[in-house]
Amino acid sequence: TRDFIDLDNTQHSDNYGSYVIGETLLWREHESSSEGIGIFGQLGQAAQDRNFNSWYVGSGLHYQGLFPRRDKDSMMLGYNLAHISNDYRESHPGIKSSEQVYELAYRASILPYLTLTPDVQYVHNPSGRTDIGDALIVYLRSEVLL
């Protein structure tokens, strides 16, 4: 990577991290379809001495085709935990060790070229800070295929 200055004003000439993502379908409504219940997981890590988050884990369930005649729609329930690096917390007293996010989303296929996804997230300990309250995030994402 290029030279950069981290959150503590220390210059670094490199950075590194790794991640792995996986998902699988646990149960199918019909043998030849993608409708059913699936699970997903995400793991990541980064250099603790130069990154705000030293590791991350995310997981959740999704169900495609939950409602009749809505075979392409999917609902997702997720949980994410971002660990705030020990190095950062040592130089910034009062920061908690993690931020946690609980998420519920529904991806609706409205037209063959339009998808809408309302999403609700509850963030516990945003950025690990104790001086601000938890956050509720509500948004609508749209996808248009051209």
mmCIF file of C-alpha atoms in Angstrom:
data_model
loop_
_atom_site.group_PDB
_atom_site.id
_atom_site.type_symbol
_atom_site.label_atom_id
_atom_site.label_comp_id
_atom_site.label_asym_id
_atom_site.label_seq_id
_atom_site.Cartn_x
_atom_site.Cartn_y
_atom_site.Cartn_z
ATOM 1 C CA THR A 1 0.000 0.000 0.000
ATOM 2 C CA ARG A 2 0.992 3.613 -0.186
ATOM 3 C CA ASP A 3 2.456 5.387 2.814
ATOM 4 C CA PHE A 4 -0.297 6.545 5.145
ATOM 5 C CA ILE A 5 -0.824 8.050 8.571
ATOM 6 C CA ASP A 6 -2.949 5.987 10.952
ATOM 7 C CA LEU A 7 -5.491 7.193 13.513
ATOM 8 C CA ASP A 8 -2.706 7.959 16.026
ATOM 9 C CA ASN A 9 -0.658 10.034 13.521
ATOM 10 C CA THR A 10 1.943 7.292 13.007
ATOM 11 C CA GLN A 11 3.250 6.864 9.465
ATOM 12 C CA HIS A 12 3.247 3.374 7.917
ATOM 13 C CA SER A 13 4.534 2.140 4.586
ATOM 14 C CA ASP A 14 2.293 -0.905 4.412
ATOM 15 C CA ASN A 15 -0.908 -2.459 5.683
ATOM 16 C CA TYR A 16 -2.371 -5.940 5.579
ATOM 17 C CA GLY A 17 -5.392 -7.985 6.460
ATOM 18 C CA SER A 18 -7.342 -11.019 5.366
ATOM 19 C CA TYR A 19 -10.925 -12.151 5.161
ATOM 20 C CA VAL A 20 -13.042 -15.154 4.335
ATOM 21 C CA ILE A 21 -16.712 -15.200 3.367
ATOM 22 C CA GLY A 22 -18.969 -18.204 3.047
ATOM 23 C CA GLU A 23 -22.600 -19.048 2.577
ATOM 24 C CA THR A 24 -24.657 -22.147 1.985
ATOM 25 C CA LEU A 25 -28.261 -23.157 1.550
ATOM 26 C CA LEU A 26 -29.417 -25.222 4.541
ATOM 27 C CA TRP A 27 -32.853 -26.196 3.272
ATOM 28 C CA ARG A 28 -34.610 -25.948 -0.120
ATOM 29 C CA GLU A 29 -38.351 -25.590 -0.575
ATOM 30 C CA HIS A 30 -38.081 -27.559 -3.839
ATOM 31 C CA GLU A 31 -35.200 -29.702 -5.009
ATOM 32 C CA SER A 32 -34.576 -27.679 -8.191
ATOM 33 C CA SER A 33 -35.013 -24.171 -6.763
ATOM 34 C CA SER A 34 -32.914 -21.663 -4.865
ATOM 35 C CA GLU A 35 -35.817 -20.932 -2.515
ATOM 36 C CA GLY A 36 -35.187 -21.807 1.109
ATOM 37 C CA ILE A 37 -33.132 -20.999 4.185
ATOM 38 C CA GLY A 38 -29.451 -20.197 3.992
ATOM 39 C CA ILE A 39 -26.707 -19.147 6.365
ATOM 40 C CA PHE A 40 -23.733 -16.870 5.805
ATOM 41 C CA GLY A 41 -20.597 -15.940 7.682
ATOM 42 C CA GLN A 42 -17.771 -13.433 7.350
ATOM 43 C CA LEU A 43 -14.442 -13.275 9.183
ATOM 44 C CA GLY A 44 -11.769 -10.637 8.788
ATOM 45 C CA GLN A 45 -8.617 -9.399 10.478
ATOM 46 C CA ALA A 46 -6.265 -6.478 9.995
ATOM 47 C CA ALA A 47 -3.009 -5.207 11.472
ATOM 48 C CA GLN A 48 -3.838 -4.064 14.998
ATOM 49 C CA ASP A 49 -1.139 -1.405 15.214
ATOM 50 C CA ARG A 50 -2.478 0.584 12.239
ATOM 51 C CA ASN A 51 -6.203 -0.114 11.874
ATOM 52 C CA PHE A 52 -9.211 0.928 13.910
ATOM 53 C CA ASN A 53 -10.753 -2.557 13.641
ATOM 54 C CA SER A 54 -8.402 -5.472 14.241
ATOM 55 C CA TRP A 55 -10.969 -8.165 13.529
ATOM 56 C CA TYR A 56 -14.562 -8.572 12.407
ATOM 57 C CA VAL A 57 -17.158 -11.332 12.383
ATOM 58 C CA GLY A 58 -20.544 -11.261 10.699
ATOM 59 C CA SER A 59 -23.202 -13.927 10.412
ATOM 60 C CA GLY A 60 -26.827 -14.372 9.612
ATOM 61 C CA LEU A 61 -29.704 -16.195 8.007
ATOM 62 C CA HIS A 62 -31.543 -15.488 4.786
ATOM 63 C CA TYR A 63 -34.721 -16.925 3.341
ATOM 64 C CA GLN A 64 -35.461 -16.668 -0.355
ATOM 65 C CA GLY A 65 -39.093 -17.125 -1.400
ATOM 66 C CA LEU A 66 -40.544 -16.708 2.080
ATOM 67 C CA PHE A 67 -43.899 -15.438 0.814
ATOM 68 C CA PRO A 68 -46.131 -17.070 -1.831
ATOM 69 C CA ARG A 69 -45.622 -15.682 -5.376
ATOM 70 C CA ARG A 70 -42.508 -13.782 -4.183
ATOM 71 C CA ASP A 71 -39.943 -16.444 -5.202
ATOM 72 C CA LYS A 72 -37.118 -13.989 -5.974
ATOM 73 C CA ASP A 73 -37.529 -11.945 -2.775
ATOM 74 C CA SER A 74 -35.322 -12.631 0.220
ATOM 75 C CA MET A 75 -35.321 -11.687 3.889
ATOM 76 C CA MET A 76 -32.110 -11.440 5.893
ATOM 77 C CA LEU A 77 -31.379 -11.296 9.607
ATOM 78 C CA GLY A 78 -27.767 -10.542 10.510
ATOM 79 C CA TYR A 79 -25.376 -9.853 13.372
ATOM 80 C CA ASN A 80 -21.977 -8.151 13.045
ATOM 81 C CA LEU A 81 -19.238 -7.576 15.601
ATOM 82 C CA ALA A 82 -16.322 -5.254 14.825
ATOM 83 C CA HIS A 83 -13.516 -5.422 17.390
ATOM 84 C CA ILE A 84 -11.709 -2.148 18.015
ATOM 85 C CA SER A 85 -7.962 -2.684 18.175
ATOM 86 C CA ASN A 86 -6.271 -2.814 21.541
ATOM 87 C CA ASP A 87 -3.626 -0.373 20.313
ATOM 88 C CA TYR A 88 -6.258 2.213 19.462
ATOM 89 C CA ARG A 89 -8.143 1.709 22.752
ATOM 90 C CA GLU A 90 -4.927 2.063 24.791
ATOM 91 C CA SER A 91 -4.298 5.496 23.286
ATOM 92 C CA HIS A 92 -7.982 6.550 23.486
ATOM 93 C CA PRO A 93 -9.326 5.791 26.998
ATOM 94 C CA GLY A 94 -13.050 5.217 27.314
ATOM 95 C CA ILE A 95 -13.469 3.402 23.989
ATOM 96 C CA LYS A 96 -15.304 0.074 24.295
ATOM 97 C CA SER A 97 -13.838 -3.062 22.764
ATOM 98 C CA SER A 98 -16.408 -3.468 19.994
ATOM 99 C CA GLU A 99 -19.293 -2.190 17.935
ATOM 100 C CA GLN A 100 -22.223 -4.542 17.323
ATOM 101 C CA VAL A 101 -24.862 -4.314 14.612
ATOM 102 C CA TYR A 102 -28.172 -6.171 14.397
ATOM 103 C CA GLU A 103 -29.780 -6.003 10.946
ATOM 104 C CA LEU A 104 -33.063 -6.926 9.259
ATOM 105 C CA ALA A 105 -33.520 -6.451 5.511
ATOM 106 C CA TYR A 106 -35.997 -7.502 2.834
ATOM 107 C CA ARG A 107 -34.890 -7.544 -0.826
ATOM 108 C CA ALA A 108 -37.971 -7.253 -3.056
ATOM 109 C CA SER A 109 -37.838 -7.867 -6.781
ATOM 110 C CA ILE A 110 -40.341 -5.248 -7.989
ATOM 111 C CA LEU A 111 -39.755 -5.511 -11.755
ATOM 112 C CA PRO A 112 -37.291 -7.605 -13.793
ATOM 113 C CA TYR A 113 -34.919 -4.624 -13.727
ATOM 114 C CA LEU A 114 -35.785 -3.060 -10.312
ATOM 115 C CA THR A 115 -35.078 -4.291 -6.796
ATOM 116 C CA LEU A 116 -35.840 -2.424 -3.554
ATOM 117 C CA THR A 117 -34.329 -3.336 -0.184
ATOM 118 C CA PRO A 118 -35.636 -1.695 2.978
ATOM 119 C CA ASP A 119 -33.074 -2.203 5.736
ATOM 120 C CA VAL A 120 -33.116 -1.571 9.503
ATOM 121 C CA GLN A 121 -29.949 -1.677 11.597
ATOM 122 C CA TYR A 122 -29.464 -1.214 15.316
ATOM 123 C CA VAL A 123 -25.895 -0.220 16.210
ATOM 124 C CA HIS A 124 -24.732 -0.868 19.785
ATOM 125 C CA ASN A 125 -21.667 1.162 20.876
ATOM 126 C CA PRO A 126 -21.129 3.033 17.564
ATOM 127 C CA SER A 127 -17.352 3.175 17.023
ATOM 128 C CA GLY A 128 -17.004 1.894 20.600
ATOM 129 C CA ARG A 129 -17.772 5.349 21.924
ATOM 130 C CA THR A 130 -19.424 5.767 25.316
ATOM 131 C CA ASP A 131 -20.191 9.465 24.872
ATOM 132 C CA ILE A 132 -22.857 8.856 22.221
ATOM 133 C CA GLY A 133 -25.925 6.655 22.301
ATOM 134 C CA ASP A 134 -26.766 3.610 20.261
ATOM 135 C CA ALA A 135 -28.007 4.280 16.738
ATOM 136 C CA LEU A 136 -30.991 3.158 14.686
ATOM 137 C CA ILE A 137 -30.424 3.270 10.932
ATOM 138 C CA VAL A 138 -33.297 2.896 8.474
ATOM 139 C CA TYR A 139 -32.750 3.152 4.743
ATOM 140 C CA LEU A 140 -34.025 2.010 1.364
ATOM 141 C CA ARG A 141 -31.593 0.690 -1.226
ATOM 142 C CA SER A 142 -32.533 0.431 -4.886
ATOM 143 C CA GLU A 143 -30.940 -1.548 -7.707
ATOM 144 C CA VAL A 144 -31.641 -0.838 -11.355
ATOM 145 C CA LEU A 145 -30.330 -3.172 -14.073
ATOM 146 C CA LEU A 146 -29.744 -1.444 -17.391
#
